[in-house]
Coordinates of C-alpha atoms and ligand atoms in Angstrom, one line a residue:
M1 CA 116.6 122.7 59.7
A2 CA 115.1 125.7 59.8
L3 CA 113.3 128.0 57.3
I4 CA 115.0 131.6 57.5
V5 CA 113.5 134.6 55.6
Q6 CA 116.9 136.8 55.1
K7 CA 116.7 140.4 53.4
Y8 CA 119.7 142.1 52.0
G9 CA 119.6 145.8 51.9
G10 CA 121.2 148.3 48.7
T11 CA 124.6 148.8 50.0
S12 CA 124.5 144.9 50.9
V13 CA 123.6 144.2 47.1
G14 CA 125.5 147.6 45.5
N15 CA 127.8 146.0 43.3
P16 CA 128.1 142.5 41.3
E17 CA 131.2 142.0 43.8
R18 CA 128.9 142.2 46.9
I19 CA 125.8 140.5 45.2
K20 CA 128.5 137.2 44.9
N21 CA 129.7 138.1 48.7
V22 CA 125.8 137.3 49.3
A23 CA 125.7 134.4 47.1
K24 CA 128.2 132.9 49.7
R25 CA 126.2 133.6 52.5
V26 CA 123.3 132.3 51.1
A27 CA 124.8 128.7 50.1
K28 CA 126.5 128.4 53.4
F29 CA 123.2 128.6 55.1
H30 CA 121.9 126.3 52.2
A31 CA 124.6 123.9 52.6
Q32 CA 123.7 123.6 56.6
G33 CA 119.7 122.4 55.2
H34 CA 118.1 125.3 56.1
Q35 CA 115.2 126.9 53.6
M36 CA 116.0 129.9 52.3
V37 CA 113.6 132.9 51.2
I38 CA 115.8 135.4 50.0
V39 CA 114.4 139.7 49.6
L40 CA 116.4 142.1 47.8
S41 CA 116.3 146.0 47.7
A42 CA 117.7 147.3 44.6
M43 CA 121.4 148.0 44.6
S44 CA 122.0 151.2 46.9
G45 CA 121.3 154.6 45.0
E46 CA 118.9 152.8 42.4
T47 CA 116.0 153.7 43.9
N48 CA 116.7 157.3 44.0
R49 CA 118.3 157.5 40.6
L50 CA 115.1 155.9 39.2
I51 CA 112.5 158.6 41.3
A52 CA 115.2 161.7 39.7
L53 CA 114.0 160.5 36.5
A54 CA 110.7 159.9 36.5
K55 CA 110.9 163.2 38.1
E56 CA 113.3 165.0 34.7
I57 CA 110.1 163.9 33.2
S58 CA 107.5 165.1 35.4
P59 CA 107.9 167.3 38.3
N60 CA 104.1 165.2 39.6
P61 CA 104.4 161.8 38.0
S62 CA 101.7 160.3 38.6
P63 CA 101.6 158.1 41.5
R64 CA 100.9 154.7 39.4
E65 CA 103.3 155.3 36.7
L66 CA 105.8 156.2 39.3
D67 CA 105.8 152.6 41.3
V68 CA 106.0 151.0 37.6
V69 CA 109.5 152.9 37.1
I70 CA 110.9 152.3 41.0
S71 CA 110.3 149.0 41.4
T72 CA 112.3 148.0 38.5
G73 CA 115.6 148.1 40.9
E74 CA 114.3 145.4 42.6
Q75 CA 114.0 142.8 39.7
V76 CA 117.3 143.6 38.8
T77 CA 118.9 142.4 42.0
I78 CA 117.3 139.9 42.0
G79 CA 118.1 138.2 38.6
L80 CA 121.7 139.0 39.4
L81 CA 121.8 136.9 43.1
S82 CA 119.8 134.1 41.5
M83 CA 122.4 133.5 38.5
A84 CA 125.4 134.2 41.5
L85 CA 123.3 130.9 43.4
E86 CA 123.2 129.0 39.9
E87 CA 127.0 129.9 39.6
M88 CA 127.9 128.2 42.4
G89 CA 125.8 125.1 41.2
I90 CA 122.6 125.9 43.5
K91 CA 119.3 125.9 42.8
A92 CA 117.9 129.4 42.8
R93 CA 114.5 131.1 41.4
S94 CA 113.4 135.1 41.4
Y95 CA 109.9 136.0 42.1
T96 CA 108.7 140.0 41.5
G97 CA 106.4 140.5 44.4
G98 CA 103.5 140.2 41.5
Q99 CA 104.8 136.7 40.8
V100 CA 104.9 135.7 44.0
R101 CA 101.7 137.3 44.6
I102 CA 101.8 139.6 47.0
L103 CA 98.5 141.3 47.2
T104 CA 98.6 145.0 48.3
D105 CA 96.1 147.9 48.6
D106 CA 96.2 150.5 45.3
S107 CA 98.0 153.3 47.6
F108 CA 100.3 153.7 45.4
T109 CA 103.8 154.9 46.8
K110 CA 102.6 153.9 49.8
A111 CA 100.8 150.6 49.4
R112 CA 99.6 147.9 52.3
I113 CA 100.5 144.6 51.9
L114 CA 96.9 142.8 52.2
D115 CA 98.2 139.3 51.9
I116 CA 100.9 136.6 50.5
D117 CA 100.1 133.5 48.4
G118 CA 103.1 131.5 49.3
D119 CA 102.4 128.6 47.4
N120 CA 105.0 129.4 44.8
I121 CA 107.3 129.3 47.3
R122 CA 106.8 126.8 49.0
R123 CA 106.8 124.7 46.2
D124 CA 110.5 125.4 45.4
L125 CA 111.2 125.5 48.2
D126 CA 110.5 121.7 49.1
A127 CA 112.4 121.1 45.5
G128 CA 115.6 122.3 47.2
A129 CA 115.8 125.4 45.5
V130 CA 116.6 129.1 47.4
V131 CA 113.5 131.3 46.6
V132 CA 115.1 134.7 45.9
V133 CA 112.1 137.6 46.2
A134 CA 112.4 141.4 45.8
G135 CA 111.5 143.6 47.6
F136 CA 109.3 146.6 48.2
Q137 CA 106.8 146.2 45.8
G138 CA 103.7 144.0 45.3
V139 CA 100.9 144.2 43.0
D140 CA 96.6 145.2 44.0
E141 CA 93.5 143.5 43.1
A142 CA 93.9 144.9 39.5
G143 CA 97.1 143.5 39.0
N144 CA 98.6 147.6 39.3
I145 CA 102.8 147.5 40.4
T146 CA 102.5 148.9 43.8
T147 CA 105.5 149.7 46.2
L148 CA 105.5 150.0 49.6
G149 CA 107.5 153.2 50.9
R150 CA 110.9 154.0 51.2
G151 CA 112.7 150.9 53.1
G152 CA 110.2 148.9 52.2
S153 CA 111.9 146.0 51.5
D154 CA 111.8 145.0 55.1
T155 CA 108.6 144.9 55.8
T156 CA 108.4 142.4 53.0
G157 CA 111.1 140.5 54.4
V158 CA 109.2 140.2 57.6
A159 CA 105.5 140.0 55.9
L160 CA 106.8 137.0 54.0
A161 CA 108.5 135.8 56.8
A162 CA 105.1 135.7 59.0
A163 CA 102.9 134.2 55.5
I164 CA 105.7 131.1 55.4
K165 CA 105.6 130.8 58.9
A166 CA 109.4 130.9 59.3
D167 CA 111.6 130.6 62.0
E168 CA 113.2 133.7 62.1
C169 CA 113.6 136.9 60.0
Q170 CA 117.5 138.5 59.2
I171 CA 117.7 141.7 58.4
Y172 CA 121.1 142.0 56.7
T173 CA 122.4 145.9 57.0
D174 CA 125.8 148.1 56.8
V175 CA 125.8 148.2 59.8
D176 CA 125.9 145.2 62.4
G177 CA 122.6 145.6 64.5
V178 CA 120.4 148.5 66.5
Y179 CA 122.0 150.8 67.6
T180 CA 121.6 153.3 70.8
T181 CA 121.4 155.8 68.3
D182 CA 122.8 156.7 64.0
P183 CA 126.3 155.4 64.5
R184 CA 127.3 157.8 61.6
V185 CA 126.1 160.6 63.7
V186 CA 127.7 159.6 66.9
P187 CA 130.6 157.4 66.9
E188 CA 129.9 156.1 70.3
A189 CA 126.7 154.7 70.0
R190 CA 126.4 150.9 71.1
K191 CA 125.0 148.0 69.4
L192 CA 121.8 146.8 71.4
D193 CA 122.0 142.8 71.5
T194 CA 118.1 143.1 72.2
I195 CA 115.7 145.9 72.1
T196 CA 112.1 145.7 72.1
F197 CA 109.5 145.7 69.9
E198 CA 107.6 148.5 71.8
E199 CA 111.0 150.4 71.5
M200 CA 111.8 149.6 68.5
L201 CA 108.8 151.1 67.0
E202 CA 109.3 154.3 68.9
M203 CA 113.0 154.0 67.1
A204 CA 111.0 153.5 64.0
S205 CA 108.3 155.8 63.7
L206 CA 110.8 158.6 65.5
G207 CA 113.3 158.6 62.1
S208 CA 115.5 155.4 62.6
K209 CA 115.7 154.3 59.1
V210 CA 117.0 151.0 60.3
L211 CA 113.8 149.1 59.9
Q212 CA 111.0 150.2 58.1
I213 CA 108.1 151.1 60.9
R214 CA 106.4 148.7 59.4
S215 CA 108.2 145.9 59.2
V216 CA 108.6 146.1 63.3
E217 CA 104.3 146.1 63.3
F218 CA 104.1 142.9 61.3
A219 CA 107.0 141.1 63.6
G220 CA 105.3 141.8 66.5
K221 CA 102.0 141.4 65.3
Y222 CA 103.0 138.0 63.9
K223 CA 105.6 137.0 66.4
V224 CA 108.3 136.8 64.1
K225 CA 111.7 136.2 65.5
L226 CA 113.3 139.4 64.1
R227 CA 117.1 140.2 64.2
V228 CA 119.3 142.7 62.7
L229 CA 122.8 141.6 61.3
S230 CA 125.6 142.9 59.6
S231 CA 126.0 141.8 55.8
F232 CA 129.9 142.6 56.2
Q233 CA 130.7 140.9 59.0
E234 CA 131.3 136.6 59.0
E235 CA 130.1 136.5 62.6
G236 CA 128.2 138.7 65.5
E237 CA 124.5 138.2 66.6
G238 CA 123.4 141.3 65.7
T239 CA 120.6 142.9 67.8
L240 CA 117.2 140.8 68.5
I241 CA 113.8 142.6 68.7
T242 CA 111.9 141.1 71.6
V243 CA 109.0 140.9 72.8
E244 CA 110.3 140.3 76.8
E245 CA 112.2 143.0 78.4
D246 CA 115.3 141.0 79.8
K247 CA 114.1 140.7 83.0
N248 CA 117.7 139.9 84.3
M249 CA 119.4 143.0 83.4
E250 CA 118.7 146.2 85.1
Q251 CA 116.8 147.8 82.7
P252 CA 118.6 151.3 81.3
I253 CA 115.9 154.3 81.9
I254 CA 116.9 155.4 78.0
S255 CA 117.5 152.3 74.9
G256 CA 118.3 154.7 72.2
I257 CA 117.9 158.1 70.4
A258 CA 116.2 158.7 67.4
F259 CA 115.8 162.0 65.4
N260 CA 114.6 163.3 61.9
R261 CA 115.9 166.3 60.5
D262 CA 113.0 166.7 57.4
E263 CA 110.4 168.4 60.1
A264 CA 109.1 172.0 59.6
K265 CA 107.1 174.0 61.9
I266 CA 103.9 176.3 61.5
T267 CA 102.4 178.8 63.2
V268 CA 98.6 179.8 63.3
L269 CA 98.4 182.8 65.0
G270 CA 96.0 185.0 66.5
V271 CA 93.3 182.6 66.5
P272 CA 90.4 183.2 68.3
D273 CA 90.2 181.1 71.3
K274 CA 86.9 179.2 71.1
P275 CA 85.9 175.5 70.5
G276 CA 86.2 173.7 67.3
I277 CA 89.6 175.7 66.1
A278 CA 91.7 173.2 66.7
Y279 CA 89.3 171.0 63.9
Q280 CA 89.6 174.2 61.4
I281 CA 92.9 175.0 61.6
L282 CA 94.1 171.1 61.1
G283 CA 90.8 169.4 59.3
P284 CA 91.7 171.4 55.9
V285 CA 95.8 170.0 56.2
A286 CA 94.5 166.7 57.2
D287 CA 92.1 166.7 53.9
A288 CA 95.2 167.3 51.7
N289 CA 96.5 164.3 53.5
V290 CA 99.5 165.9 54.8
D291 CA 100.5 164.5 58.2
V292 CA 100.7 166.9 61.3
D293 CA 102.8 165.4 64.2
M294 CA 103.0 167.8 67.6
I295 CA 100.4 170.5 68.3
I296 CA 100.8 173.1 70.6
Q297 CA 98.0 175.4 71.3
N298 CA 99.3 178.7 73.5
V299 CA 97.3 179.7 76.7
G300 CA 94.6 182.3 75.3
H301 CA 94.7 186.1 75.8
D302 CA 91.8 188.7 75.3
G303 CA 89.7 186.2 73.0
T304 CA 93.1 184.4 71.2
T305 CA 95.4 182.4 70.7
D306 CA 98.1 180.9 68.8
F307 CA 98.5 177.2 67.3
S308 CA 101.8 175.6 66.1
F309 CA 102.2 171.9 64.8
T310 CA 104.8 170.7 62.8
V311 CA 104.6 168.6 59.6
N312 CA 107.0 167.1 57.2
R313 CA 110.0 169.3 55.7
P314 CA 108.5 168.1 51.8
D315 CA 104.8 168.7 52.9
Y316 CA 106.0 172.6 54.0
D317 CA 104.7 174.7 51.0
K318 CA 101.5 172.7 50.3
A319 CA 100.6 173.3 54.1
I320 CA 101.3 176.5 54.5
K321 CA 99.7 177.6 50.9
I322 CA 96.3 175.7 52.6
L323 CA 96.3 177.7 55.6
E324 CA 96.7 181.0 53.6
G325 CA 93.4 179.8 51.7
V326 CA 91.4 179.5 55.3
Q327 CA 93.2 182.4 56.9
A328 CA 90.4 185.0 56.7
H329 CA 87.7 182.6 57.0
I330 CA 89.5 181.0 60.4
G331 CA 89.9 184.7 61.6
A332 CA 93.5 184.5 62.0
R333 CA 96.2 187.3 62.1
A334 CA 98.9 185.7 60.6
I335 CA 101.0 182.8 59.4
Q336 CA 104.5 181.6 60.0
G337 CA 106.4 179.1 59.9
D338 CA 109.6 177.8 60.0
R339 CA 111.3 174.5 57.7
T340 CA 114.5 174.0 58.9
M341 CA 113.5 171.9 62.0
A342 CA 114.3 168.5 63.5
K343 CA 113.0 166.1 66.1
V344 CA 115.0 164.8 69.1
S345 CA 113.7 161.5 70.9
I346 CA 115.1 159.7 73.6
V347 CA 113.0 156.4 73.4
G348 CA 113.4 153.7 76.7
V349 CA 110.9 151.2 78.2
G350 CA 113.1 152.1 81.5
M351 CA 111.2 155.5 81.8
R352 CA 108.0 153.9 83.1
S353 CA 109.7 153.2 85.8
H354 CA 112.0 156.4 86.3
P355 CA 110.8 160.0 87.2
G356 CA 113.1 162.4 86.5
V357 CA 114.1 161.4 82.4
A358 CA 112.5 164.7 81.0
S359 CA 113.7 167.4 83.1
R360 CA 117.3 165.8 83.0
M361 CA 116.9 166.0 78.8
F362 CA 115.7 170.0 78.9
R363 CA 118.8 170.5 81.7
T364 CA 121.3 169.3 78.9
L365 CA 119.3 170.6 76.2
A366 CA 119.5 173.8 78.3
E367 CA 123.1 174.0 79.4
E368 CA 124.0 173.9 75.1
G369 CA 121.8 176.6 74.8
I370 CA 119.5 174.7 72.5
N371 CA 116.2 175.9 72.6
I372 CA 113.3 173.7 72.9
Q373 CA 110.4 174.9 70.7
M374 CA 107.9 172.0 70.9
I375 CA 107.6 168.7 73.1
S376 CA 105.3 165.7 72.8
T377 CA 105.5 162.5 74.8
S378 CA 104.5 159.1 75.3
E379 CA 104.7 156.6 78.0
I380 CA 108.0 155.5 76.6
K381 CA 109.1 158.4 75.2
I382 CA 109.8 161.9 74.9
S383 CA 110.7 163.9 71.6
V384 CA 111.5 167.6 71.2
A385 CA 111.4 170.0 67.9
I386 CA 114.9 172.1 67.7
D387 CA 116.2 174.3 65.0
E388 CA 117.9 171.5 62.6
K389 CA 121.2 173.1 63.1
Y390 CA 121.3 171.8 66.6
L391 CA 120.7 168.3 65.9
E392 CA 123.7 166.5 65.7
L393 CA 124.9 168.3 68.7
A394 CA 121.6 167.7 70.5
V395 CA 122.1 163.6 70.0
R396 CA 125.3 163.9 70.8
V397 CA 124.8 165.8 74.6
L398 CA 121.8 163.1 75.4
H399 CA 123.8 160.2 74.6
R400 CA 126.3 161.0 76.9
A401 CA 124.2 162.5 79.6
F402 CA 122.2 159.2 79.8
G403 CA 124.8 157.4 79.6
L404 CA 124.5 155.3 76.4
D405 CA 127.9 155.4 75.4
Q406 CA 128.9 153.1 78.3
A407 CA 128.1 149.4 78.6
P408 CA 125.4 149.0 80.9
V409 CA 126.7 147.3 84.0
Ligands
ADP1 P1 119.4 149.2 53.5 O1 119.6 149.4 52.7 O2 120.4 147.7 53.9 O3 117.9 148.8 54.2 P2 119.5 151.9 55.6 O4 120.3 152.6 55.1 O5 117.6 152.1 55.5 O6 119.9 149.9 55.1 O7 119.5 151.4 56.6 C1 121.0 151.1 57.7 C2 121.0 152.7 57.9 O8 120.4 152.9 59.1 C3 122.9 152.7 59.1 O9 123.5 152.8 57.7 C4 122.3 153.7 59.9 O10 123.1 154.9 59.3 C5 121.0 154.4 60.5 N1 120.7 154.1 61.2 C6 119.9 155.2 61.3 N2 119.7 154.5 63.4 C7 120.6 153.8 63.8 C8 120.3 153.0 65.2 N3 119.7 153.0 66.1 N4 121.2 151.4 64.5 C9 121.8 151.5 63.9 N5 122.0 152.2 62.5 C10 120.6 153.4 62.2
LIG2 N1 115.0 150.4 47.4 C1 114.1 150.5 47.8 C2 114.0 151.7 48.7 O1 115.3 152.4 48.5 C3 113.2 149.9 49.3 C4 114.4 149.3 50.4 O2 115.3 149.6 49.9 O3 114.1 148.9 51.3 O4 113.4 152.8 49.3
MG3 MG1 116.5 150.4 54.9

């Protein structure tokens, strides 16, 4: 008998039929004697609908009120699944984040989990019930409803698993595991049997939305056994996120390719090439809560230089406005930007022991005439910023160039 947390995403609970299917799967595990805690997302499309609704009332809603609205999608699905289980004769109890008491900080719309009270859950489990918890939400110290950022139900699942010391956390979604890249973009993408936490962290932070990055951080920190599986297949081992690299296998050089469409590039031209300039440019941007990603400062000529960086596309206008405000003060000649950038990243722990990975990546892109506008690297990843219109092409050719479409020997 094991204690298992299962998280089902939006597509998996997208209509009553699918909710009944989830109930059947949960019932099967329950019948085998396992203690089950189920974490649910809202029905697919629902969170988007709620956000759009809020924006119709107010273009810039108060984050507190926005969370009150967008947390409701999950309250619907947990109630429905509990009903479906009861229909099958299984005792079930639903809990919102506040009812469990998933305590978060007060950063509305992107709150962090601080503590989880497992008492209610344990009591119900001991009484033989299935516990159904709303993902994506918590409460702050003052009792305000908070949400955990898009895709946050993954994090609820893993954090709960850590808090109640579950034997395993299973993330059920609409694909049967973690793939070498998004299978909706590259049909030849292959499912991975295992991927290391390090690699999964990079993939998630570089745009693969199959797991929210914080869920991977939690799993790594609290040693939660984490698996991604399909809610539409009866069988299948999915993908196990592992601490250890698989020593028995020849490590592939690259494990996966991640990408993010929503990038924008900003260049500050002709700034004085002197100490403190990066701070003068990026300080005000950071103060406005705009995340800066890739950064390059060019070689100076005649005492001036150009400085470029990328931001998330939704922050582009705000960042440009801030820089225009400080342009005279910095002494910059001009500010330019491009809001249709994308970032493509190759990820793999095998990179550590294989030189020449970057040159192969750059050659592959060059052969397709794709211009690389910025580059950033870490020990296990290389990212490039390119024009968005080449994104799919870039991902496909890199996938082939690194042999990801072929099963490892
Ligand atoms: P859920 O609603 O279940 O949380 P998401 O839409 O958040 O599901 O995440 C699953 C989706 O992630 C898949 O449908 C797939 O398109 C996308 N995805 C992106 N990168 C990958 C990858 N490397 N492996 C698998 N799926 C990926
Ligand atoms: N419903 C939330 C979202 O769409 C949380 C989640 O699905 O994980 O982002
Ligand atoms: Mg998700």
